[in-house]
mmCIF file of C-alpha atoms and ligand atoms in Angstrom:
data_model
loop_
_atom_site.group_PDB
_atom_site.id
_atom_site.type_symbol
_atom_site.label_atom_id
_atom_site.label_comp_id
_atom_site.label_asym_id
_atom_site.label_seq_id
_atom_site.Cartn_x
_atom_site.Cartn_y
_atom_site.Cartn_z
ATOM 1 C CA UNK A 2 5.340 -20.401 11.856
ATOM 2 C CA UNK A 3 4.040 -17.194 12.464
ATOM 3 C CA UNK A 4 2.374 -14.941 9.686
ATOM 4 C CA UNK A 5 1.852 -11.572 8.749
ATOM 5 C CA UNK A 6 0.036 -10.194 5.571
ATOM 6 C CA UNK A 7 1.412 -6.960 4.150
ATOM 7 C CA UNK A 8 -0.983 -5.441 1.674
ATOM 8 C CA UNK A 9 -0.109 -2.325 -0.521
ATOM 9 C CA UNK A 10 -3.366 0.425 -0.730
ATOM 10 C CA UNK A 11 -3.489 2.035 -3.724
ATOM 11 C CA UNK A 12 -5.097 0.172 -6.950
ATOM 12 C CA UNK A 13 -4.860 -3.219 -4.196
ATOM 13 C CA UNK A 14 -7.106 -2.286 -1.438
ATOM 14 C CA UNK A 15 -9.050 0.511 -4.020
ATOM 15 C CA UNK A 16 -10.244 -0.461 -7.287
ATOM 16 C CA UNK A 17 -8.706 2.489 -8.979
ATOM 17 C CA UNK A 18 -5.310 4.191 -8.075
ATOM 18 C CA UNK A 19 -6.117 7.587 -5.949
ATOM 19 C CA UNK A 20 -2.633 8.656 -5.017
ATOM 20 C CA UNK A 21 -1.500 9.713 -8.651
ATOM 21 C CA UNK A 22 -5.207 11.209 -9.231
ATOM 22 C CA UNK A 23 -4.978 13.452 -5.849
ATOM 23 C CA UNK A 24 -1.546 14.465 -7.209
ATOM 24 C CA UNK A 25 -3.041 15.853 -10.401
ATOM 25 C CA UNK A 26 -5.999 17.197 -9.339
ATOM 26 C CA UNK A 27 -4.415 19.080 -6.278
ATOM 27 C CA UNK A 28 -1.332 19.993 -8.180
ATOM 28 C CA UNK A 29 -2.114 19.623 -12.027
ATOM 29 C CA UNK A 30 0.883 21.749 -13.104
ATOM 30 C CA UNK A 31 3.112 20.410 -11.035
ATOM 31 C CA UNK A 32 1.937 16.955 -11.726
ATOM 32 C CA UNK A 33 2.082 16.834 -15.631
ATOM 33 C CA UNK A 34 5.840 18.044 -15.311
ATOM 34 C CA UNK A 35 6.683 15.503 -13.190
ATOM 35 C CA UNK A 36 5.053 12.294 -12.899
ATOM 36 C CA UNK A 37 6.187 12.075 -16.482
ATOM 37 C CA UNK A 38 9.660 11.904 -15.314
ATOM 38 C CA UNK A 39 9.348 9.492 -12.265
ATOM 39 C CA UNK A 40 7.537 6.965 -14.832
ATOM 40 C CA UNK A 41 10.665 7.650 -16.947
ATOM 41 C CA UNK A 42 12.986 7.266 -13.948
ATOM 42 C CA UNK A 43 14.771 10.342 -14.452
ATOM 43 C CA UNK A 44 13.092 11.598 -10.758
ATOM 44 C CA UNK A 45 13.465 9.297 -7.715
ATOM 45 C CA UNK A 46 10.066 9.002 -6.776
ATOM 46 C CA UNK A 47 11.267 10.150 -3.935
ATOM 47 C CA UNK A 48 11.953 13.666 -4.704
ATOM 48 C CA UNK A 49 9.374 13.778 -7.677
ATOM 49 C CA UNK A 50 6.505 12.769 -4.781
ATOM 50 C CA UNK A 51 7.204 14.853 -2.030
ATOM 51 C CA UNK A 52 7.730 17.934 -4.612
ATOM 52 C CA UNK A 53 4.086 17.786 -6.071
ATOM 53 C CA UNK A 54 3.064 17.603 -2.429
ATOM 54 C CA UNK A 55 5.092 19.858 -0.815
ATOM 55 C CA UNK A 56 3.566 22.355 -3.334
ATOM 56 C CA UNK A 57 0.138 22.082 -1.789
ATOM 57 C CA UNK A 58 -1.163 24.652 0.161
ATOM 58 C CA UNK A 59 -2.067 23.656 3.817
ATOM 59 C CA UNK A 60 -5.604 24.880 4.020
ATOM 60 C CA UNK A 61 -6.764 22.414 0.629
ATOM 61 C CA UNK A 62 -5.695 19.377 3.195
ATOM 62 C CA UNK A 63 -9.612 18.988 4.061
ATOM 63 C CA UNK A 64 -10.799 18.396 0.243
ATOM 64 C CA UNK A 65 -7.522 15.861 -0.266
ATOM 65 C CA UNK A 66 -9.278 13.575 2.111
ATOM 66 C CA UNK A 67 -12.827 13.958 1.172
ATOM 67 C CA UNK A 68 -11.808 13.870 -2.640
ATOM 68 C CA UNK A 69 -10.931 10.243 -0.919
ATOM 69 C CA UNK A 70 -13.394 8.718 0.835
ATOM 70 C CA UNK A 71 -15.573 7.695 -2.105
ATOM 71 C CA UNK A 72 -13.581 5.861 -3.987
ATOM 72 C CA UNK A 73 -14.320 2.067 -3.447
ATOM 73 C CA UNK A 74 -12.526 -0.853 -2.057
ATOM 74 C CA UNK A 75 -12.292 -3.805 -4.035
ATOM 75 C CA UNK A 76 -14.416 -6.586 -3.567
ATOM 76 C CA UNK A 77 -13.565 -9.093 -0.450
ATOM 77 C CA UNK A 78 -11.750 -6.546 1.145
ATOM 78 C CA UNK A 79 -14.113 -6.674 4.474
ATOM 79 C CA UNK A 80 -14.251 -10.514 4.038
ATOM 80 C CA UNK A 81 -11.011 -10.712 4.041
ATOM 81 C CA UNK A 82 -10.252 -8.539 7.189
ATOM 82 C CA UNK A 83 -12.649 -10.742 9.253
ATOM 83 C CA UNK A 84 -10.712 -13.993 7.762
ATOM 84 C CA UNK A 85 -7.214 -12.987 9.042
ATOM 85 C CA UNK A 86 -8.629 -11.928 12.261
ATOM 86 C CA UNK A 87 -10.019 -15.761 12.799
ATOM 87 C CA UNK A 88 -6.876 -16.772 11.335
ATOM 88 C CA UNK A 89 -5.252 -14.526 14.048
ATOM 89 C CA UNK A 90 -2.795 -13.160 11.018
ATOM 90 C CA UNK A 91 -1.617 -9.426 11.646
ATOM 91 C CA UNK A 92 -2.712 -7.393 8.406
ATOM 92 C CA UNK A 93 -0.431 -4.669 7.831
ATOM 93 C CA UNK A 94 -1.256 -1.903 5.134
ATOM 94 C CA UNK A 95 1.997 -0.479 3.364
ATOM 95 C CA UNK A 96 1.307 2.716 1.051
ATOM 96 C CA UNK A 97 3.249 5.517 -0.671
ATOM 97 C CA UNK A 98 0.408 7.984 0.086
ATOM 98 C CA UNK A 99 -0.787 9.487 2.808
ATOM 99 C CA UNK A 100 -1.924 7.931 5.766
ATOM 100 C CA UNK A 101 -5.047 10.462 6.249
ATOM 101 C CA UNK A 102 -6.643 8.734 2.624
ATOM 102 C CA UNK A 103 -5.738 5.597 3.686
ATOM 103 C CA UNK A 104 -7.484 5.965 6.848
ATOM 104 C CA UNK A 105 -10.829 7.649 5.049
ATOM 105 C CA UNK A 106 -11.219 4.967 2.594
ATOM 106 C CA UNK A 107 -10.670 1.545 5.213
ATOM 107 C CA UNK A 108 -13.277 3.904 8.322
ATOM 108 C CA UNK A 109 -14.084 1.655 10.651
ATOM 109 C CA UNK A 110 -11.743 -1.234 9.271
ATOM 110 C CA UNK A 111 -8.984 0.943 10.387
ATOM 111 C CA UNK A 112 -9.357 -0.793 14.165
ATOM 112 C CA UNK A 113 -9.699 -3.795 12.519
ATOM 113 C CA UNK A 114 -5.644 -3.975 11.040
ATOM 114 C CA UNK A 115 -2.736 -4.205 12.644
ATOM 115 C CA UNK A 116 -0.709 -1.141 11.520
ATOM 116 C CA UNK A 117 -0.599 1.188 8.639
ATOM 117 C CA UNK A 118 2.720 2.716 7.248
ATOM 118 C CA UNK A 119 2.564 5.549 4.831
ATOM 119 C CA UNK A 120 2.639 9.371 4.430
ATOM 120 C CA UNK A 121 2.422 11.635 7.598
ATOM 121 C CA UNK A 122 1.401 14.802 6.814
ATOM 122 C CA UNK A 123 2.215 17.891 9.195
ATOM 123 C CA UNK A 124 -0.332 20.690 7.845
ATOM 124 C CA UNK A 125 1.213 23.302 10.427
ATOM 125 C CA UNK A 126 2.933 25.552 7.789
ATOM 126 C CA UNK A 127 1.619 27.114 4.764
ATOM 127 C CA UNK A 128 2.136 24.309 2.270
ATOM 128 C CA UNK A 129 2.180 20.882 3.265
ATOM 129 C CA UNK A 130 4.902 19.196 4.453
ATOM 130 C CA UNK A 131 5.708 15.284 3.892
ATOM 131 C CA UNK A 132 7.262 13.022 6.789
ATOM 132 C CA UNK A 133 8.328 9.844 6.480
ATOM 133 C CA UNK A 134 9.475 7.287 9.161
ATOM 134 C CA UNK A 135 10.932 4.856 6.298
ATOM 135 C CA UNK A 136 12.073 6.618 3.572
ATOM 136 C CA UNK A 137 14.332 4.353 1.219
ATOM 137 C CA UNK A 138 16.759 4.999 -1.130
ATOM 138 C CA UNK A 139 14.382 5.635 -3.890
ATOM 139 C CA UNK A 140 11.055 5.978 -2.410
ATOM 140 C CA UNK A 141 9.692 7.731 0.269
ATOM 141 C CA UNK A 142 7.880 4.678 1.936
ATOM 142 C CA UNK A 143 10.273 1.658 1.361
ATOM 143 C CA UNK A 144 8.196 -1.152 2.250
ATOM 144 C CA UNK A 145 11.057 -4.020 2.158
ATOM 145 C CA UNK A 146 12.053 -1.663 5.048
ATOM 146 C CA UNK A 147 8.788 -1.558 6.690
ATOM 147 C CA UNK A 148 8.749 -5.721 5.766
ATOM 148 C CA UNK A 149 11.730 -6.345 7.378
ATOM 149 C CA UNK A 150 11.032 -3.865 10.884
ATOM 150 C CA UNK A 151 8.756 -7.141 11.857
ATOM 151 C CA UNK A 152 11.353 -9.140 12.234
ATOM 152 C CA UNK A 153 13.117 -6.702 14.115
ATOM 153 C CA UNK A 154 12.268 -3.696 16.337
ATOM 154 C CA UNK A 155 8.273 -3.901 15.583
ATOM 155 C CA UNK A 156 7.981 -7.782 15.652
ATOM 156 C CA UNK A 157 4.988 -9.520 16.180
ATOM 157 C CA UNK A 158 5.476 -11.550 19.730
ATOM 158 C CA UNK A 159 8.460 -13.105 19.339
ATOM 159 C CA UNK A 160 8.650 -14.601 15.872
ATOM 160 C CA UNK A 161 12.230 -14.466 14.855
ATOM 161 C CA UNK A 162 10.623 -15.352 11.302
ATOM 162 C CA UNK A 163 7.390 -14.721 10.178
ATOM 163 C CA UNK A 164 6.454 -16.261 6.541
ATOM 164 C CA UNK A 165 5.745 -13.002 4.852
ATOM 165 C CA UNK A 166 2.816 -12.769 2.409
ATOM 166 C CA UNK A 167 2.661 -9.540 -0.197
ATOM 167 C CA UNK A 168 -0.379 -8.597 -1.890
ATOM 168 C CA UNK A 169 0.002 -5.842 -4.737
ATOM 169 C CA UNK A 170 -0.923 -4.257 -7.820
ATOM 170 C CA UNK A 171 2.151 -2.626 -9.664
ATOM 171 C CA UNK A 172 5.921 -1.837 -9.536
ATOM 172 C CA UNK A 173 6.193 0.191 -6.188
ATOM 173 C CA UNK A 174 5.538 -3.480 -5.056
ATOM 174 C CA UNK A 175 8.130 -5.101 -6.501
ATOM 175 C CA UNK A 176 10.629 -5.114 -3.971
ATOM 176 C CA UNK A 177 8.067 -6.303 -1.107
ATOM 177 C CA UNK A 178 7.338 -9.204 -3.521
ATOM 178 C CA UNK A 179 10.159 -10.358 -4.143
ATOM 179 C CA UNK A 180 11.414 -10.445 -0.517
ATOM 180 C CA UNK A 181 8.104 -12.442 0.034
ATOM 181 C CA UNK A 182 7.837 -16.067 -0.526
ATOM 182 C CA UNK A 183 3.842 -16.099 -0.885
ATOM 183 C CA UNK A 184 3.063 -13.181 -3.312
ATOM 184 C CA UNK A 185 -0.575 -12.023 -4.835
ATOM 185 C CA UNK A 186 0.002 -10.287 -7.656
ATOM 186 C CA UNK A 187 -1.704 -8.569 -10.352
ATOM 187 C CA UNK A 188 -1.632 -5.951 -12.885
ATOM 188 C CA UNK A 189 1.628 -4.328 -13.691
ATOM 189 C CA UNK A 190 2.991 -6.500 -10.644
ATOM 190 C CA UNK A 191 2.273 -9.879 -12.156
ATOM 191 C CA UNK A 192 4.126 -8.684 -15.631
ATOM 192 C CA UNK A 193 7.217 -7.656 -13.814
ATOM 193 C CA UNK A 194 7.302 -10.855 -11.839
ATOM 194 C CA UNK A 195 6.602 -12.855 -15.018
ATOM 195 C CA UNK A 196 9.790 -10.895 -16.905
ATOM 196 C CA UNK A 197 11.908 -12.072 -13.011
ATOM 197 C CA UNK A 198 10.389 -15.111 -13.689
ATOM 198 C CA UNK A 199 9.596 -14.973 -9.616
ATOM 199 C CA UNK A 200 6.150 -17.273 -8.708
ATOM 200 C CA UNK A 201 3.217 -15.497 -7.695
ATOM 201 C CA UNK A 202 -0.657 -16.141 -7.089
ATOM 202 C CA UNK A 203 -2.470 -14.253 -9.764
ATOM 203 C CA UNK A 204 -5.920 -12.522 -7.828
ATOM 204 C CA UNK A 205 -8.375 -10.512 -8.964
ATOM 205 C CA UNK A 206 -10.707 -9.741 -5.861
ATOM 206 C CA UNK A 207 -9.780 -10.487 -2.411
ATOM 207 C CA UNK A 208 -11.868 -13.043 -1.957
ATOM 208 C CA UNK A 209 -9.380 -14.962 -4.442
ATOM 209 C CA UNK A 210 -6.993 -14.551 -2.043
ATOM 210 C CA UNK A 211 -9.110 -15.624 1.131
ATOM 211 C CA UNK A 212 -9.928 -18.389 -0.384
ATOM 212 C CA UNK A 213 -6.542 -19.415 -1.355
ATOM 213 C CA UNK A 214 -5.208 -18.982 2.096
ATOM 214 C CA UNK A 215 -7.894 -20.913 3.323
ATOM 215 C CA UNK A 216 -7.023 -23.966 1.758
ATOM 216 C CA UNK A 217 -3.235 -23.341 2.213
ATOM 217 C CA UNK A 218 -3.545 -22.698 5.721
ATOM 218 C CA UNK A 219 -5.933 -25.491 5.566
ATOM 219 C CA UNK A 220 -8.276 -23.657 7.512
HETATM 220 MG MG1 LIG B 28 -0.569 -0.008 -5.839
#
């Protein structure tokens, strides 16, 4: 059966979560009146997301990305990347935050995966402005959406069903793991799986997971 790896970015790929932290530090006001409320569910994140960034001026675009580029990957990452390329297994990135950080933090892993879905960002006009090819109903990247497009309009040669594994980190991939039947979980993830009583790998580094593949795949 064919395979495809969809990995979420923030707090998975990077050790620390650098969506939320560009939202405060780019937006503080903003940001402490209403992150408060998506956590509380009283804001779609949706609306509460493109908000803070659609109150960003333009011009600060620049210093988003380099506030960005530092922040570190978690361990295995590159390891891993080099594994699912022998393995000939797409690796798809699926992230709620902008594709520009995204593409500063992986550099020159970028040509190394097979797509990345998150955030465009069209800087034209004074403040910036958010687009999104798969907004959802609550969120402005939907990644069951983006999960199910390979089996549809973007799929992978002609695999009528891939065997979808989901790597993640927190509730914004809850959805994804729960349409997967091979989930790595941890953090905030793993505890709302436990509570849905749904099976999942535990990981900690990506090497964990490499490792765990091989010997399923019985590589
Ligand atoms: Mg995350």
């Amino acid at each position: 059966m064919e395979k495809a790896v969809f990995c979420d970015f923030d707090g998975t790929i990077t050790a620390e979560e650098t969506f939320v932290a560009v939202l405060k530090k780019f937006a503080p006001e903003l940001a402490a009146e209403i992150i408060p409320s998506m956590y509380a569910l009283q804001i779609p994140l949706r609306v509460g997301v493109r908000q803070i960034l659609e109150s960003i001026p333009s011009r600060r675009y620049g210093e988003i990305i380099e506030f960005t580029r530092t922040k570190k990957i978690r361990p295995g990452f590159r390891e891993f990347v080099d594994f699912l390329h022998l393995s000939e297994v797409p690796l798809i990135v699926v992230s709620g935050g902008i594709k520009g950080m995204v593409e500063a933090v992986l550099g020159d892993l970028v040509d190394r995966i097979h797509a990345i879905h998150a955030l465009d960002i069209n800087t034209a006009g004074e403040n910036l402005q958010v687009i999104s090819a798969w907004e959802g109903e609550s969120e402005l990247v939907d990644k069951v959406k983006v999960m199910a497009s390979y089996n549809g309009e973007n799929a992978i040669r002609e695999a009528s069903s891939l065997q979808l594994i989901a790597i993640g980190d927190s509730v914004t991939d809850l959805n994804m793991a729960i349409a997967s039947p091979i989930v790595f979980a941890r953090d905030r993830l793993a505890q709302y799986l436990d509570q849905r009583q749904k099976n999942y790998l535990p990981w900690n580094d990506f090497f964990d997971i490499r490792d765990t593949l091989t010997r399923m795949w019985q590589l």
